[in-house]
Amino acid sequence: MTDKIGIVGAGLVGSLLGISLKQKGFDISLFEKRKDPRKTKIHEGRSINLALSRRGILALQAVNIFDKIEPLLIPMKGRMVHDVKGELTFQPYGNEGQHINSVSRGRLNQTLIEELEKSGVLINFEHKCERVNFEDSTLEFLHGKKEKFDAILGTDGAFSVVRKQMQQLDRFSFSQHYIDHGYKELNMPPLNDDFAMKPNYLHIWPRGSFMLIALPNQDKTFTCTLFFPFEGDISFNSLIDKDGILSFFDSYFPDVLSLIPDLEEQYQKNPASSLMTIKSCPWHKNRTLLLGDASHAIVPFYGQGMNAGFEDVRLFVEMAEKMNWEWQSIPPAFSSARKPDADAIAELALNNFIEMRDHVGEADFLKRKELEAKLQDAHPEEWIPLYSMVTFSDLSYSEALRLGKIQQKVLDGFLDEGSDKCSYDKIIDRFNTLKKRESNINFPSR
């Protein structure tokens, strides 16, 4: 008899999970509280364009649908840093040919849902889950509908109903941390029927306590996202009238002001949304398991939220196959194995916010990046920069974090001595020595 699996949440992770499990021959019922997104206008102003990279691509390739997603992508080969005077500095993400990909969350979700339906899965839209019975794996919905399953998978996002039910259980740990900054999106229209800026970059305007980024879209617009404190002298709370808004952008982002004709109107209309990190443990109860943001939501500053969720799906399916789909054993095994990596990418994402807003334009940061690039050229098998480990490999997040902290300690020491005394071979020797000696190194982050 085919196992019957209930999935709660038809966002990016839930849709990919449904496709993966349907391909394995399971009877899938997928429930989503929202209306079918293909029948509603893609909502602008609260999306944050996504950056698809290797981990997410591997998960899409595993179910043979990357060819359907690839036409939605715009490659970005590095950061294009804008200073206050409008001068540009290019910082490549990796080696020649390596890039991340800008993609619309809405269009990606629509495409995944279409592929989900083609696979034979019926999605139950406008089905809000109200309660989970973990003892007999039953889902209860608004208006009294109940359905029993062999296993339940919660992929219903950062405000997961399935997780909230788990939070009522004994020995379930949960933390939710909002950072002081939020975000507001602005749309930069085409200029003379073309992109207003060079499209194959992630544009960034670092300004210390805040920053603006811009990602390209296929319609030749850019989605600009202002990451800004909610409170303070310069903040969402203080920036409320037309003159103040235009004066602020003229002072800090003058090149943007000239490229968004209705900037003040957009700023007033589009909401300021919050950003948070969610951690929970364990991710399971009996035959119910959380995946994606439902178990480990992170801030967007490493571009890994979606990629981590997609990687959850790939690793879960790989583990479940090895365990012969024993639904009583798979949830605790996956929860235990994946939790350290979820915690690691949460830390990396918060650290990268500081790097992006504070350091990318600093001389010391550029000096360090230049040294890292030369080290990688000289010793490509032994020195892979942290960003590349996270973005262009499938090395576990926890191992990437560990190695990144060792690299940081090594570079700090040699840069303190002076770059003229740096020997690439010496740096690599020191790195390899520490890597072997300190398997659980825990240096503080910069």
Coordinates of C-alpha atoms in Angstrom, one line a residue:
M1 CA 0.0 0.0 0.0
T2 CA 1.3 3.5 -0.9
D3 CA 2.1 5.7 2.1
K4 CA -0.2 8.8 2.3
I5 CA 1.8 12.0 3.1
G6 CA 0.3 15.3 4.1
I7 CA 2.2 18.5 3.4
V8 CA 1.2 21.8 5.0
G9 CA 2.3 24.8 3.0
A10 CA 2.6 25.2 -0.8
G11 CA 5.4 27.8 -0.8
L12 CA 8.7 27.2 -2.4
V13 CA 9.9 24.4 -0.1
G14 CA 6.5 22.7 0.2
S15 CA 6.1 22.6 -3.6
L16 CA 9.5 21.2 -4.3
L17 CA 9.0 18.6 -1.5
G18 CA 5.7 17.6 -3.0
I19 CA 7.3 17.1 -6.4
S20 CA 10.1 15.1 -4.9
L21 CA 7.9 12.7 -2.9
K22 CA 5.4 12.3 -5.8
Q23 CA 8.3 11.1 -8.0
K24 CA 9.1 8.5 -5.3
G25 CA 5.6 7.1 -5.7
F26 CA 3.8 8.5 -2.6
D27 CA 0.2 9.6 -2.3
I28 CA 0.6 13.4 -1.7
S29 CA -2.0 15.8 -0.3
L30 CA -0.7 19.3 -0.2
F31 CA -2.6 22.1 1.7
E32 CA -2.2 25.8 1.4
K33 CA -4.1 28.5 3.2
R34 CA -3.7 31.1 0.5
K35 CA -5.5 31.3 -2.9
D36 CA -3.8 29.8 -5.9
P37 CA -1.0 32.4 -6.6
R38 CA -1.3 31.8 -10.4
K39 CA -4.8 33.3 -10.2
T40 CA -3.7 36.4 -8.3
K41 CA -1.4 39.3 -9.1
I42 CA 2.1 38.8 -7.9
H43 CA 2.3 41.1 -4.9
E44 CA 5.1 43.7 -5.1
G45 CA 6.5 45.4 -2.1
R46 CA 7.0 42.5 0.3
S47 CA 8.9 39.9 -1.6
I48 CA 12.7 40.4 -1.5
N49 CA 14.0 39.0 -4.8
L50 CA 15.7 35.7 -4.2
A51 CA 19.2 34.6 -5.1
L52 CA 19.4 31.0 -6.4
S53 CA 22.8 29.4 -6.1
R54 CA 24.4 25.9 -6.1
R55 CA 22.5 24.3 -3.2
G56 CA 19.1 25.3 -4.6
I57 CA 20.1 24.3 -8.1
L58 CA 21.2 20.8 -7.0
A59 CA 17.8 20.3 -5.4
L60 CA 16.0 21.4 -8.5
Q61 CA 18.2 19.2 -10.7
A62 CA 17.5 16.2 -8.4
V63 CA 13.9 16.3 -9.5
N64 CA 14.7 17.2 -13.1
I65 CA 13.0 20.6 -13.2
F66 CA 15.9 23.0 -13.3
D67 CA 15.4 23.4 -17.0
K68 CA 12.0 24.9 -16.3
I69 CA 13.4 27.3 -13.7
E70 CA 16.5 28.4 -15.6
P71 CA 14.7 30.7 -18.0
L72 CA 13.5 32.8 -15.0
L73 CA 17.0 33.5 -13.8
I74 CA 19.3 36.5 -14.3
P75 CA 23.0 35.8 -13.5
M76 CA 24.8 38.1 -11.1
K77 CA 28.6 37.7 -11.1
G78 CA 29.4 39.9 -8.2
R79 CA 28.6 43.0 -6.1
M80 CA 28.6 46.4 -7.7
V81 CA 29.3 48.8 -4.9
H82 CA 28.1 52.4 -5.2
D83 CA 29.7 55.0 -3.0
V84 CA 28.0 58.3 -2.1
K85 CA 29.6 60.0 -5.1
G86 CA 28.2 57.4 -7.5
E87 CA 31.6 55.8 -8.2
L88 CA 31.4 52.0 -8.7
T89 CA 33.6 49.2 -7.5
F90 CA 33.1 45.6 -8.7
Q91 CA 33.7 42.7 -6.2
P92 CA 33.4 39.3 -7.9
Y93 CA 31.5 36.6 -5.9
G94 CA 33.9 33.8 -6.9
N95 CA 36.1 32.6 -9.7
E96 CA 35.6 33.4 -13.4
G97 CA 32.2 31.9 -14.5
Q98 CA 30.8 31.6 -10.9
H99 CA 27.6 33.6 -10.3
I100 CA 24.4 33.6 -8.3
N101 CA 21.0 34.2 -9.9
S102 CA 18.3 36.7 -9.3
V103 CA 14.8 35.3 -9.5
S104 CA 11.3 36.5 -8.6
R105 CA 9.9 34.7 -5.6
G106 CA 6.3 34.9 -7.1
R107 CA 7.2 33.6 -10.6
L108 CA 9.4 30.8 -9.1
N109 CA 6.5 29.7 -6.8
Q110 CA 4.1 29.7 -9.7
T111 CA 6.4 27.6 -11.8
L112 CA 6.9 25.1 -9.0
I113 CA 3.2 24.8 -8.5
E114 CA 2.6 24.1 -12.2
E115 CA 5.2 21.4 -12.1
L116 CA 3.6 20.0 -9.0
E117 CA 0.3 19.7 -10.7
K118 CA 1.9 18.1 -13.8
S119 CA 3.3 15.5 -11.5
G120 CA -0.3 14.6 -10.4
V121 CA -0.5 16.3 -7.0
L122 CA -3.8 18.0 -6.2
I123 CA -3.1 21.1 -4.2
N124 CA -5.9 22.1 -1.7
F125 CA -5.8 25.9 -1.8
E126 CA -7.7 27.9 0.8
H127 CA -7.3 25.1 3.3
K128 CA -6.0 26.6 6.6
C129 CA -4.6 24.1 9.0
E130 CA -6.0 24.6 12.5
R131 CA -4.6 21.7 14.5
V132 CA -2.2 18.8 14.2
N133 CA -2.8 15.6 16.2
F134 CA 0.7 14.2 16.5
E135 CA -0.4 10.9 18.0
D136 CA -2.4 9.7 15.0
S137 CA -0.9 12.1 12.3
T138 CA -4.2 13.8 11.7
L139 CA -4.6 17.3 10.2
E140 CA -7.7 19.4 11.1
F141 CA -8.7 22.4 9.0
L142 CA -11.0 25.3 9.3
H143 CA -14.7 24.3 9.0
G144 CA -14.1 21.0 10.7
K145 CA -12.4 18.9 7.9
K146 CA -10.0 16.2 9.2
E147 CA -7.6 13.9 7.3
K148 CA -5.3 11.2 8.6
F149 CA -1.8 10.5 7.1
D150 CA 1.1 8.1 7.4
A151 CA 3.3 11.2 7.9
I152 CA 3.0 15.0 8.0
L153 CA 5.5 17.5 6.8
G154 CA 5.3 21.1 7.9
T155 CA 6.6 23.5 5.3
D156 CA 4.3 26.4 6.2
G157 CA 6.9 29.1 6.7
A158 CA 8.2 31.2 9.5
F159 CA 4.8 31.6 11.1
S160 CA 4.1 27.8 10.8
V161 CA 0.9 26.5 12.3
V162 CA 2.5 23.0 12.6
R163 CA 5.4 24.4 14.6
K164 CA 3.1 26.4 16.8
Q165 CA 1.4 23.1 17.7
M166 CA 4.7 21.6 18.5
Q167 CA 5.5 24.6 20.7
Q168 CA 2.8 23.4 23.1
L169 CA 4.6 20.1 23.7
D170 CA 7.0 19.3 26.5
R171 CA 10.7 19.9 25.9
F172 CA 10.2 21.8 22.6
S173 CA 12.7 24.7 22.4
F174 CA 11.9 27.8 20.3
S175 CA 13.4 31.2 19.9
Q176 CA 12.4 34.2 17.7
H177 CA 14.7 37.1 17.3
Y178 CA 13.8 40.3 15.4
I179 CA 16.7 42.5 14.3
D180 CA 16.5 46.2 14.7
H181 CA 16.4 46.7 10.9
G182 CA 13.5 46.1 8.5
Y183 CA 13.2 46.4 4.8
K184 CA 11.2 48.4 2.3
E185 CA 11.1 47.6 -1.5
L186 CA 11.2 50.1 -4.3
N187 CA 10.9 49.4 -8.0
M188 CA 13.4 51.0 -10.5
P189 CA 11.8 51.1 -13.9
P190 CA 13.6 50.6 -17.3
L191 CA 15.4 53.5 -18.8
N192 CA 15.0 54.0 -22.5
D193 CA 13.5 50.5 -22.7
D194 CA 16.6 48.9 -21.1
F195 CA 18.0 48.3 -17.6
A196 CA 18.7 51.6 -15.8
M197 CA 21.9 50.0 -14.4
K198 CA 24.1 47.1 -15.5
P199 CA 22.0 44.0 -14.9
N200 CA 24.4 41.2 -14.1
Y201 CA 25.3 42.4 -10.7
L202 CA 23.9 42.7 -7.2
H203 CA 24.1 46.5 -6.7
I204 CA 24.8 47.6 -3.2
W205 CA 25.0 51.0 -1.5
P206 CA 26.6 50.4 1.9
R207 CA 26.1 53.3 4.3
G208 CA 27.2 52.0 7.7
S209 CA 24.0 51.5 9.8
F210 CA 21.9 50.9 6.7
M211 CA 22.1 49.9 3.1
L212 CA 20.3 49.7 -0.2
I213 CA 20.6 46.7 -2.6
A214 CA 19.1 46.2 -6.1
L215 CA 18.5 43.0 -8.0
P216 CA 17.6 42.8 -11.7
N217 CA 14.2 41.4 -13.0
Q218 CA 13.4 40.0 -16.4
D219 CA 11.2 42.9 -17.3
K220 CA 14.3 45.1 -17.1
T221 CA 13.3 46.7 -13.8
F222 CA 15.3 46.4 -10.6
T223 CA 13.9 45.5 -7.2
C224 CA 15.6 47.9 -4.8
T225 CA 15.5 47.0 -1.1
L226 CA 16.3 49.5 1.6
F227 CA 17.5 47.8 4.8
F228 CA 16.9 50.4 7.5
P229 CA 16.5 50.8 11.3
F230 CA 12.9 51.0 12.5
E231 CA 13.8 53.6 15.1
G232 CA 16.4 56.3 15.6
D233 CA 17.5 59.6 14.2
I234 CA 17.7 58.1 10.7
S235 CA 15.0 55.4 10.5
F236 CA 11.7 54.4 9.1
N237 CA 10.1 56.2 12.1
S238 CA 11.8 59.4 11.4
L239 CA 11.5 59.4 7.6
I240 CA 7.9 60.1 6.9
D241 CA 7.3 63.2 4.8
K242 CA 8.0 64.0 1.2
D243 CA 10.8 66.5 1.8
G244 CA 12.5 64.3 4.3
I245 CA 12.4 61.2 2.0
L246 CA 13.7 63.1 -1.0
S247 CA 16.4 64.8 1.1
F248 CA 17.5 61.5 2.6
F249 CA 17.9 59.8 -0.8
D250 CA 19.6 62.9 -2.3
S251 CA 22.2 62.7 0.6
Y252 CA 22.9 59.0 0.6
F253 CA 21.7 57.5 -2.7
P254 CA 21.7 60.4 -5.2
D255 CA 22.2 58.1 -8.2
V256 CA 19.1 56.1 -7.2
L257 CA 17.0 59.2 -6.7
S258 CA 17.5 60.1 -10.4
L259 CA 16.5 56.6 -11.6
I260 CA 13.2 56.2 -9.7
P261 CA 10.8 59.1 -10.8
D262 CA 8.1 58.2 -8.3
L263 CA 10.4 57.3 -5.4
E264 CA 8.6 59.3 -2.8
E265 CA 5.2 57.8 -3.7
Q266 CA 6.6 54.3 -3.6
Y267 CA 8.3 54.9 -0.3
Q268 CA 5.0 56.1 1.2
K269 CA 2.9 53.3 -0.2
N270 CA 5.1 50.2 0.2
P271 CA 5.2 48.7 3.8
A272 CA 8.3 48.4 6.0
S273 CA 8.6 44.7 6.9
S274 CA 10.5 43.1 9.7
L275 CA 13.3 40.5 9.6
M276 CA 13.9 37.7 12.1
T277 CA 15.7 34.5 12.9
I278 CA 13.8 31.5 14.1
K279 CA 15.3 28.5 15.8
S280 CA 13.5 25.5 17.1
C281 CA 14.4 22.0 18.4
P282 CA 13.5 19.2 17.8
W283 CA 11.9 19.6 14.4
H284 CA 9.7 16.6 14.9
K285 CA 7.1 14.8 16.9
N286 CA 6.4 11.2 16.1
R287 CA 5.7 11.1 12.3
T288 CA 5.5 14.9 11.8
L289 CA 8.6 16.9 10.7
L290 CA 9.3 20.5 10.0
L291 CA 11.4 21.7 7.0
G292 CA 12.5 25.1 5.7
D293 CA 11.5 28.3 7.4
A294 CA 9.0 26.5 9.6
S295 CA 12.0 25.1 11.5
H296 CA 14.8 27.6 10.8
A297 CA 14.0 31.0 9.3
I298 CA 16.9 33.3 8.7
V299 CA 17.6 36.9 7.7
P300 CA 18.2 37.3 3.9
F301 CA 21.8 38.7 3.9
Y302 CA 23.6 35.6 2.7
G303 CA 21.0 34.8 0.0
Q304 CA 20.6 31.3 1.5
G305 CA 17.1 31.1 2.9
M306 CA 15.5 29.5 -0.2
N307 CA 18.7 27.6 -1.0
A308 CA 18.8 26.1 2.6
G309 CA 15.1 25.2 2.3
F310 CA 15.7 23.5 -1.0
E311 CA 18.7 21.7 0.4
D312 CA 16.5 20.5 3.3
V313 CA 14.3 18.7 0.7
R314 CA 17.2 17.1 -1.2
L315 CA 19.0 15.9 2.0
F316 CA 15.7 14.7 3.5
V317 CA 14.8 12.6 0.5
E318 CA 18.3 11.2 0.3
M319 CA 18.2 10.2 4.0
A320 CA 14.7 8.8 3.8
E321 CA 15.7 6.6 0.9
K322 CA 18.7 5.2 2.9
M323 CA 16.4 4.6 5.8
N324 CA 13.9 2.7 3.6
W325 CA 11.2 5.3 4.3
E326 CA 10.7 4.3 7.9
W327 CA 8.5 7.2 9.0
Q328 CA 8.9 6.7 12.7
S329 CA 12.7 6.9 12.4
I330 CA 13.3 9.5 9.7
P331 CA 12.0 12.7 11.4
P332 CA 14.3 12.4 14.5
A333 CA 17.3 11.4 12.4
F334 CA 16.8 14.3 10.0
S335 CA 16.2 16.8 12.7
S336 CA 19.3 15.8 14.6
A337 CA 21.5 15.8 11.5
R338 CA 20.4 19.0 9.9
K339 CA 20.0 21.3 13.0
P340 CA 23.7 22.2 13.3
D341 CA 23.7 23.4 9.7
A342 CA 20.6 25.5 10.2
D343 CA 22.2 27.2 13.2
A344 CA 25.3 27.8 11.2
I345 CA 23.6 29.5 8.3
A346 CA 21.6 31.6 10.7
E347 CA 24.9 32.9 12.2
L348 CA 26.5 33.4 8.8
A349 CA 23.5 35.4 7.5
L350 CA 23.6 37.8 10.5
N351 CA 27.4 38.2 10.1
N352 CA 27.0 39.0 6.4
F353 CA 24.6 41.8 7.1
I354 CA 27.4 43.6 9.0
E355 CA 29.8 42.9 6.2
M356 CA 27.5 44.2 3.5
R357 CA 26.4 47.4 5.2
D358 CA 29.7 48.3 7.0
H359 CA 32.7 46.7 5.4
V360 CA 32.4 46.2 1.6
G361 CA 33.6 49.7 0.9
E362 CA 36.4 49.7 3.5
A363 CA 40.1 49.5 2.5
D364 CA 40.9 46.8 5.0
F365 CA 38.0 44.7 3.7
L366 CA 39.2 45.1 0.1
K367 CA 42.7 44.2 1.1
R368 CA 41.5 41.0 2.8
K369 CA 39.5 40.0 -0.2
E370 CA 42.4 40.6 -2.5
L371 CA 44.6 38.4 -0.4
E372 CA 42.0 35.7 -0.3
A373 CA 41.6 35.8 -4.1
K374 CA 45.4 35.4 -4.5
L375 CA 45.5 32.6 -2.0
Q376 CA 42.7 30.8 -3.9
D377 CA 44.6 31.3 -7.2
A378 CA 47.8 29.9 -5.7
H379 CA 46.2 27.1 -3.7
P380 CA 42.8 26.4 -5.2
E381 CA 42.4 23.0 -3.6
E382 CA 43.3 24.2 -0.1
W383 CA 41.9 27.7 0.2
I384 CA 38.3 28.3 -0.7
P385 CA 36.9 31.6 0.7
L386 CA 34.0 31.4 3.1
Y387 CA 31.5 32.9 0.6
S388 CA 32.4 30.3 -2.0
M389 CA 32.1 27.5 0.5
V390 CA 28.6 28.6 1.3
T391 CA 27.4 29.7 -2.2
F392 CA 29.3 27.6 -4.7
S393 CA 29.6 24.3 -2.9
D394 CA 27.5 21.8 -1.1
L395 CA 29.8 21.6 1.9
S396 CA 27.7 21.5 5.1
Y397 CA 27.0 25.0 6.5
S398 CA 28.4 24.0 9.8
E399 CA 31.7 22.9 8.3
A400 CA 31.9 26.1 6.1
L401 CA 31.4 28.2 9.3
R402 CA 34.1 26.3 11.1
L403 CA 36.6 26.6 8.3
G404 CA 35.7 30.2 7.8
K405 CA 36.5 31.1 11.4
I406 CA 39.9 29.4 11.1
Q407 CA 40.6 31.3 7.9
Q408 CA 39.6 34.5 9.7
K409 CA 42.0 33.8 12.5
V410 CA 44.8 33.0 10.1
L411 CA 44.3 36.1 8.0
D412 CA 44.0 38.3 11.0
G413 CA 47.4 37.2 12.2
F414 CA 49.2 37.6 8.9
L415 CA 47.6 41.0 8.1
D416 CA 48.6 42.3 11.6
E417 CA 52.2 41.4 10.6
G418 CA 52.0 43.4 7.4
S419 CA 51.2 42.3 3.9
D420 CA 54.8 42.5 2.9
K421 CA 55.6 39.6 5.3
C422 CA 52.8 37.4 4.0
S423 CA 53.8 34.2 2.3
Y424 CA 51.0 32.3 0.7
D425 CA 52.7 29.0 1.6
K426 CA 53.0 30.1 5.2
I427 CA 49.4 31.1 5.4
I428 CA 48.3 27.8 3.9
D429 CA 50.5 25.8 6.3
R430 CA 49.1 27.7 9.3
F431 CA 45.5 27.1 8.0
N432 CA 46.1 23.4 7.5
T433 CA 47.7 23.1 11.0
L434 CA 44.7 24.8 12.7
K435 CA 42.2 22.8 10.6
K436 CA 43.6 19.5 11.8
R437 CA 44.2 20.6 15.4
E438 CA 41.0 22.3 16.2
S439 CA 38.0 20.4 15.1
N440 CA 35.5 22.4 17.2
I441 CA 37.1 25.8 16.9
N442 CA 34.8 28.6 18.0
F443 CA 36.4 32.0 17.4
P444 CA 34.2 35.1 17.8
S445 CA 32.9 36.5 14.6
R446 CA 34.3 39.8 13.3

